[in-house]
mmCIF file with all atom_site columns, C-alpha atoms in Angstrom:
data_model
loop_
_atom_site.group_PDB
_atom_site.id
_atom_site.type_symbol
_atom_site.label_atom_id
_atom_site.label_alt_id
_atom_site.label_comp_id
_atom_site.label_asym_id
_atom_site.label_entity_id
_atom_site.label_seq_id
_atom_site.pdbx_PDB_ins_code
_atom_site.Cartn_x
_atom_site.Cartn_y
_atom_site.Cartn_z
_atom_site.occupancy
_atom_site.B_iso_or_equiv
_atom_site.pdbx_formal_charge
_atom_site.auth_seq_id
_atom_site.auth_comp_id
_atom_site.auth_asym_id
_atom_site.auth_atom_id
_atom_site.pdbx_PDB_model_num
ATOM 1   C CA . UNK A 1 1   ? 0.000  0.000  0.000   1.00 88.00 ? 175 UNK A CA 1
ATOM 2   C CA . UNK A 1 2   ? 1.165  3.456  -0.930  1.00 89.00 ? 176 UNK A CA 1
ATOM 3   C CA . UNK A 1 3   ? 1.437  5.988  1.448   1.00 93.00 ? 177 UNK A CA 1
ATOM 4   C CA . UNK A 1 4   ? -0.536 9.533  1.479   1.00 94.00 ? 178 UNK A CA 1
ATOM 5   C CA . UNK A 1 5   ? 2.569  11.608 1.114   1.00 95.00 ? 179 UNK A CA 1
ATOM 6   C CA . UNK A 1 6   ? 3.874  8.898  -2.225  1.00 95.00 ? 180 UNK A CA 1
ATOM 7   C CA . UNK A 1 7   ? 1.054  9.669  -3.718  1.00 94.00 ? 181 UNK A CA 1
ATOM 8   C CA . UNK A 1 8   ? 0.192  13.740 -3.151  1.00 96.00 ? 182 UNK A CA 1
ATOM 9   C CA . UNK A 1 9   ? 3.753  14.454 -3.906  1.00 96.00 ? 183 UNK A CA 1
ATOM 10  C CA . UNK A 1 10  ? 3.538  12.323 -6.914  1.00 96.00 ? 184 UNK A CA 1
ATOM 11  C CA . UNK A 1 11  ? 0.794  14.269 -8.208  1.00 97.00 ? 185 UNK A CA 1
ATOM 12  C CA . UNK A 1 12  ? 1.176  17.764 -6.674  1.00 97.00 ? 186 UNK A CA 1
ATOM 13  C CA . UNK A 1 13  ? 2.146  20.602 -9.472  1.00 98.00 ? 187 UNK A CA 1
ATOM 14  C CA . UNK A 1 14  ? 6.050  21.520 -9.064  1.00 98.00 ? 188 UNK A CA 1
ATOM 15  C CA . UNK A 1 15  ? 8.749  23.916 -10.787 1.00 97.00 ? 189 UNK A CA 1
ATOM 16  C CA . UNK A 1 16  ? 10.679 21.935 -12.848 1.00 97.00 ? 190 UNK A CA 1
ATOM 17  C CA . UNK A 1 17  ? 14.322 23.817 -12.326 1.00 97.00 ? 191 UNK A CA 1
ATOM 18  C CA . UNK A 1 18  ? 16.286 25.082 -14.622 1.00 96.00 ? 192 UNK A CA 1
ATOM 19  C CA . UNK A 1 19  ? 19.652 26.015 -15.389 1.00 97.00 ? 193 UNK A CA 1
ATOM 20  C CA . UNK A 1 20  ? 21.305 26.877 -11.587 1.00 97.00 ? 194 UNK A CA 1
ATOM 21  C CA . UNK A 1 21  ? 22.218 30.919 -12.024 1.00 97.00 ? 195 UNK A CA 1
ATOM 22  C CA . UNK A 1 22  ? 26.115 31.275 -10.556 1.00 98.00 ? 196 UNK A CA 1
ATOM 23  C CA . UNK A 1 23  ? 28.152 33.961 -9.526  1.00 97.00 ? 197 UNK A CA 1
ATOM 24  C CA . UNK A 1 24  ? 29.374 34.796 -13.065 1.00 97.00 ? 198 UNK A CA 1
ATOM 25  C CA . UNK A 1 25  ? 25.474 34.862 -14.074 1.00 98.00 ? 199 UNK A CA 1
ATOM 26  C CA . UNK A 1 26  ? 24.519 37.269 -11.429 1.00 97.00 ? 200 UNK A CA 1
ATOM 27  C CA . UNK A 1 27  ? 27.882 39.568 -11.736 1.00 98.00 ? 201 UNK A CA 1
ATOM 28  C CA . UNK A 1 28  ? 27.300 40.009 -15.680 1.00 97.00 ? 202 UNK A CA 1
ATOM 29  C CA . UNK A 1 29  ? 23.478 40.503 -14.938 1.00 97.00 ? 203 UNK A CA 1
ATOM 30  C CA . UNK A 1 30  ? 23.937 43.082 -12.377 1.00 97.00 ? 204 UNK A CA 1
ATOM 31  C CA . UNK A 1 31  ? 26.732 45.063 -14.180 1.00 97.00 ? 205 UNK A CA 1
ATOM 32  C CA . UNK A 1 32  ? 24.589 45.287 -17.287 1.00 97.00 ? 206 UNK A CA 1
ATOM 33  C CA . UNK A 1 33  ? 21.530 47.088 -15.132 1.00 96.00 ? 207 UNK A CA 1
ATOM 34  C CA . UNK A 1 34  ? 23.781 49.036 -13.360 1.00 95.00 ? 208 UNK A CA 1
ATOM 35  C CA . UNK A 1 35  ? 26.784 50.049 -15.615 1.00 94.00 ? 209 UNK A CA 1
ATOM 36  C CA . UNK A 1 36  ? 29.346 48.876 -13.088 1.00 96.00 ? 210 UNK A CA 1
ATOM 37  C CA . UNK A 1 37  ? 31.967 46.835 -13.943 1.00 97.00 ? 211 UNK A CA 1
ATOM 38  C CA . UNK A 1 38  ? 32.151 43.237 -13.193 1.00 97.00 ? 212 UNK A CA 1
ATOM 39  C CA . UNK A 1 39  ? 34.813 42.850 -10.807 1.00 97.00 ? 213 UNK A CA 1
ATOM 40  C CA . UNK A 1 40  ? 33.426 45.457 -8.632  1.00 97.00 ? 214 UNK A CA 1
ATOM 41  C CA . UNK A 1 41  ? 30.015 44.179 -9.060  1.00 98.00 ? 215 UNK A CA 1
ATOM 42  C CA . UNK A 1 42  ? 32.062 40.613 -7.793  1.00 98.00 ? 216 UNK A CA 1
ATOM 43  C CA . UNK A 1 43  ? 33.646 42.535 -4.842  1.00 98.00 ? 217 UNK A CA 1
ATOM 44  C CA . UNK A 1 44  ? 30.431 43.938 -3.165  1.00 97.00 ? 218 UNK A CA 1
ATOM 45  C CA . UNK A 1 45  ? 28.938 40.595 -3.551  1.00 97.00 ? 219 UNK A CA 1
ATOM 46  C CA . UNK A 1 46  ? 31.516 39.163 -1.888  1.00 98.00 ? 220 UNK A CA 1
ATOM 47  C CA . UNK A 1 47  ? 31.638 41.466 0.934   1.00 98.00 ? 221 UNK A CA 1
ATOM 48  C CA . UNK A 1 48  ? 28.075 40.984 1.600   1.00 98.00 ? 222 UNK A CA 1
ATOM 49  C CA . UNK A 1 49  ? 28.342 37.655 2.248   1.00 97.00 ? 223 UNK A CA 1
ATOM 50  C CA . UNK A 1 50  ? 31.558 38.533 4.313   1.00 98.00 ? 224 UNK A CA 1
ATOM 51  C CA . UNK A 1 51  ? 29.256 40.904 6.285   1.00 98.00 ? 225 UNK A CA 1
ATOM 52  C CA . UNK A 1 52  ? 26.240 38.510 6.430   1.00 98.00 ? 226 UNK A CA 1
ATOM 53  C CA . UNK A 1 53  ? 28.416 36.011 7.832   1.00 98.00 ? 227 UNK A CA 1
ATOM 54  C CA . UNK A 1 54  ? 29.809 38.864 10.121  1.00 98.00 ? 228 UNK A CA 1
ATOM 55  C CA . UNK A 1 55  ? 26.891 39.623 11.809  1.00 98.00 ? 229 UNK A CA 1
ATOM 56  C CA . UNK A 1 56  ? 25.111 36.280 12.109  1.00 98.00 ? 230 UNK A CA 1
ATOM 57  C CA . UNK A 1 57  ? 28.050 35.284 13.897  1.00 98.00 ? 231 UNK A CA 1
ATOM 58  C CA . UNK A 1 58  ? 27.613 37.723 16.317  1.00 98.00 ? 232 UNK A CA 1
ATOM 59  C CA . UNK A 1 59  ? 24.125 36.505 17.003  1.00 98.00 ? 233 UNK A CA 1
ATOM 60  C CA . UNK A 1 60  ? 22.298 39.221 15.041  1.00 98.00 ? 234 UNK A CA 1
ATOM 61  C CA . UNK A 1 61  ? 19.937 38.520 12.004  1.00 98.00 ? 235 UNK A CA 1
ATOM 62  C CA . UNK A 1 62  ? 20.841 40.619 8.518   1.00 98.00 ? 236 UNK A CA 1
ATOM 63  C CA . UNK A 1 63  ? 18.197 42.035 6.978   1.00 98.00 ? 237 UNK A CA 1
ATOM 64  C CA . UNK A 1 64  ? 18.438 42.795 3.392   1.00 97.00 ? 238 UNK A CA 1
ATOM 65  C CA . UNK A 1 65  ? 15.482 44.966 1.750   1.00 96.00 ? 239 UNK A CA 1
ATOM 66  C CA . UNK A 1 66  ? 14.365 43.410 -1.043  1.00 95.00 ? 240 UNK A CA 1
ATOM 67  C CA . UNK A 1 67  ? 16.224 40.005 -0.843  1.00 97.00 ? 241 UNK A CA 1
ATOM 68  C CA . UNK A 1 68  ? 14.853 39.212 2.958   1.00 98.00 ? 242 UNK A CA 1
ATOM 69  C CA . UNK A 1 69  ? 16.618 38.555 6.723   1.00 98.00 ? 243 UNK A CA 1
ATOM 70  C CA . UNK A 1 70  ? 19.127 35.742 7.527   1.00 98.00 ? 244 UNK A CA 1
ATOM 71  C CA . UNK A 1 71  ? 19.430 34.481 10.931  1.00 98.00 ? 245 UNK A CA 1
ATOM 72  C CA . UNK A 1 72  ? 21.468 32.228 12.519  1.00 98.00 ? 246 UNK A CA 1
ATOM 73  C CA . UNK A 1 73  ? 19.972 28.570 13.790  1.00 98.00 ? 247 UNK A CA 1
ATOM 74  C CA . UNK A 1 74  ? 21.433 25.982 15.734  1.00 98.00 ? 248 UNK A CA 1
ATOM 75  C CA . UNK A 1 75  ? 20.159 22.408 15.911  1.00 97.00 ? 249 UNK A CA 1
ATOM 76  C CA . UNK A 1 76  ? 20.113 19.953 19.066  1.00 98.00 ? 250 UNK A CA 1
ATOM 77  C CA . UNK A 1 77  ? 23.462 18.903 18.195  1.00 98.00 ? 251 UNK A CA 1
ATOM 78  C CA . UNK A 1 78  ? 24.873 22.401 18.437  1.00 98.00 ? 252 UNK A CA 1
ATOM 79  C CA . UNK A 1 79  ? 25.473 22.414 14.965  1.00 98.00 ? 253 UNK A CA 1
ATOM 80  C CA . UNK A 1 80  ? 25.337 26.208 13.029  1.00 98.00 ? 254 UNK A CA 1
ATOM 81  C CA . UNK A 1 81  ? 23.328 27.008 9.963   1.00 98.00 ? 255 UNK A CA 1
ATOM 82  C CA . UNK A 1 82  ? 21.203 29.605 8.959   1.00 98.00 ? 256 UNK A CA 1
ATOM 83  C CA . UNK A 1 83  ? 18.319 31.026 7.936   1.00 98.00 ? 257 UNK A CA 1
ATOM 84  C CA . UNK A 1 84  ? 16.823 32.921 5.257   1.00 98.00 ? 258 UNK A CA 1
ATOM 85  C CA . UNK A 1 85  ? 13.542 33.854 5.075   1.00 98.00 ? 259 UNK A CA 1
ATOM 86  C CA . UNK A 1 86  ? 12.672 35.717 1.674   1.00 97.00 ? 260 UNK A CA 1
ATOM 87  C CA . UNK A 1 87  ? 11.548 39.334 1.698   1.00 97.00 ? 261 UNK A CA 1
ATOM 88  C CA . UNK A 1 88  ? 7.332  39.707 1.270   1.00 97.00 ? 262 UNK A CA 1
ATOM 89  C CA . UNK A 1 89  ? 7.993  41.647 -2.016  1.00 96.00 ? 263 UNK A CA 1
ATOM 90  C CA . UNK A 1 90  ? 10.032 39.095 -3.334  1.00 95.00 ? 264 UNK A CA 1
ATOM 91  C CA . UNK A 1 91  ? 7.615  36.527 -2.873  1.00 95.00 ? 265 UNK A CA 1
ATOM 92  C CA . UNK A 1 92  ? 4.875  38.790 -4.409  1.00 96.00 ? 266 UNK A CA 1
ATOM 93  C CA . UNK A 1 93  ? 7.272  39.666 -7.645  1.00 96.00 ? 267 UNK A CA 1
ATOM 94  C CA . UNK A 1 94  ? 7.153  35.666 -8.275  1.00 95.00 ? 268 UNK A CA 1
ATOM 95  C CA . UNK A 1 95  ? 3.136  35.802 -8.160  1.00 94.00 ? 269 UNK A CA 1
ATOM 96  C CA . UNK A 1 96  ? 2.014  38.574 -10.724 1.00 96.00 ? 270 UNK A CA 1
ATOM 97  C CA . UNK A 1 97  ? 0.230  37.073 -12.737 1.00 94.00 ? 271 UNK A CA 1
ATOM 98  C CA . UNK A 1 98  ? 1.493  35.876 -16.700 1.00 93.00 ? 272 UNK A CA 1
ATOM 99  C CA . UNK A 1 99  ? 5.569  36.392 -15.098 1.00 95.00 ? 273 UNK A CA 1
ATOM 100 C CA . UNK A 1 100 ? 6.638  33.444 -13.976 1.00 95.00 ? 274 UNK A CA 1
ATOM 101 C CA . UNK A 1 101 ? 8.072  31.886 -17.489 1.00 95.00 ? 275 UNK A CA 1
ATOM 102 C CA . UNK A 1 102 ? 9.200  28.417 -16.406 1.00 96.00 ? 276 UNK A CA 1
ATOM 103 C CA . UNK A 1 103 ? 7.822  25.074 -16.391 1.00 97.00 ? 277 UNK A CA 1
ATOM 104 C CA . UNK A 1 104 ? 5.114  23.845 -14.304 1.00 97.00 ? 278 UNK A CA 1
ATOM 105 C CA . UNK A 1 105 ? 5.066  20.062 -14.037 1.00 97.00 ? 279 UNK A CA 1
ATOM 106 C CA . UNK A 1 106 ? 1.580  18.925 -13.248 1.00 97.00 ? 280 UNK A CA 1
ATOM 107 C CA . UNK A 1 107 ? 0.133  22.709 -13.590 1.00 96.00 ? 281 UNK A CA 1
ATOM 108 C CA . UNK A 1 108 ? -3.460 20.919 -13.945 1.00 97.00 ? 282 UNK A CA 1
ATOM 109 C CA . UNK A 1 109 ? -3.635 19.767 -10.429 1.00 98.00 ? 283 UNK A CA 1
ATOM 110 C CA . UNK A 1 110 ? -3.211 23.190 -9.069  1.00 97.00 ? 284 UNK A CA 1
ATOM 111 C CA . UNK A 1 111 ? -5.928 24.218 -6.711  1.00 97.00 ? 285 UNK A CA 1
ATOM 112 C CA . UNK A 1 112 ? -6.785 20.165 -6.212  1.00 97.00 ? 286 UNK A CA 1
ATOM 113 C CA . UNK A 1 113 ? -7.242 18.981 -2.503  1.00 97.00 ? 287 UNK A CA 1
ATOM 114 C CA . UNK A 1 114 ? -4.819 16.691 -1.375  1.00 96.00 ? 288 UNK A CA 1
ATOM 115 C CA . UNK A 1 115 ? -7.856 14.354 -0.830  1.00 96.00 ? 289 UNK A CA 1
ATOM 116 C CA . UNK A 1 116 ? -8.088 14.373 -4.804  1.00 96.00 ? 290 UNK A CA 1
ATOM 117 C CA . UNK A 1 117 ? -4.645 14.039 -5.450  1.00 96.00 ? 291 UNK A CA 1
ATOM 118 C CA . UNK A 1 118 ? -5.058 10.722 -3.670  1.00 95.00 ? 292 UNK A CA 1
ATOM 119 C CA . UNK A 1 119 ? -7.612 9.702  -5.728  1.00 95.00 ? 293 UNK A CA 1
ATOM 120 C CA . UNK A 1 120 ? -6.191 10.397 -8.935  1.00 96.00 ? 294 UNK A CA 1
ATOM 121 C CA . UNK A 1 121 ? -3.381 8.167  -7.090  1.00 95.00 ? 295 UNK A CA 1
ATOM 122 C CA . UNK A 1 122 ? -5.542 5.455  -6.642  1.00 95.00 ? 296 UNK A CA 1
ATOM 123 C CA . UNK A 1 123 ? -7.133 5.493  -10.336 1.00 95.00 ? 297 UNK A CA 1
ATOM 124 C CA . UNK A 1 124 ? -3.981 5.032  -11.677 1.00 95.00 ? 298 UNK A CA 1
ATOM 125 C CA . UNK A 1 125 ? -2.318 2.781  -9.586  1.00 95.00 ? 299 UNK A CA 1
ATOM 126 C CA . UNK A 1 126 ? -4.982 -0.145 -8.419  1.00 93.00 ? 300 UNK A CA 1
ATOM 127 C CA . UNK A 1 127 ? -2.432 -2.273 -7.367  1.00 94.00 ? 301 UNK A CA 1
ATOM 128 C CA . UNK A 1 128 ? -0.835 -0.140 -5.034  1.00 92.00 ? 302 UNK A CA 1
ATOM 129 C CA . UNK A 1 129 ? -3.678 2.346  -3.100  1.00 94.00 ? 303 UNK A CA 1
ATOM 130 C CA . UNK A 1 130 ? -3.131 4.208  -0.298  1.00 94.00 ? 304 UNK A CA 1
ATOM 131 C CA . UNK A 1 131 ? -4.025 2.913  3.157   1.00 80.00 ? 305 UNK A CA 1
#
């Protein structure tokens, strides 16, 4: 028997990713919109993440306008990570309406119950139905 979270995530509408943007994408992409060159464009993003990592070290979260806040986490095994939650206006720039330009796998299941996910699970696969 499948389980619940087999079949809604084998069903549920996801980005297919593309191409992973690097540094060298985002330097020539900034330097174009802002007429600066590229190595200096390189340099301040370098010393952001020098300054990020700066302050979360001291304990403080870095908010970024626009881009959103990191904070630093620790887990139960006193391990160090951290954080990022995405800035409100990013979030809403990825949901005006006709943008978004990539791929959609399973676009015709969004706004579907999980409930009916299931389902379509269990018309398709007979011989293996969720419990």
């Amino acid at each position: 028997m499948a389980s619940r979270i087999k079949a809604v995530n084998a069903y549920a509408p996801k980005i297919k990713l593309g191409k992973r943007a690097e540094m060298g994408d985002l330097v020539a992409f900034i330097a174009r919109g802002t007429g600066l060159n590229e190595s200096g464009v390189r340099q301040v993003l370098l010393e952001l993440r020098d300054a990020v990592l700066f302050f979360t070290l001291q304990g403080q979260p870095v908010k970024l306008e626009g881009l959103g806040t990191y904070t630093p986490t620790i887990d139960l095994a006193g391990e160090l990570g951290i954080g990022h939650r995405a800035d409100i206006d990013l979030k809403r720039g990825l949901n005006v309406p006709g943008k978004f330009r990539g791929e959609i796998i399973h676009r015709e299941n969004i706004g579907k119950t999980s409930d009916e996910l299931v389902a379509l699970w269990n018309a398709e696969h007979p011989e293996d139905p969720v419990s």
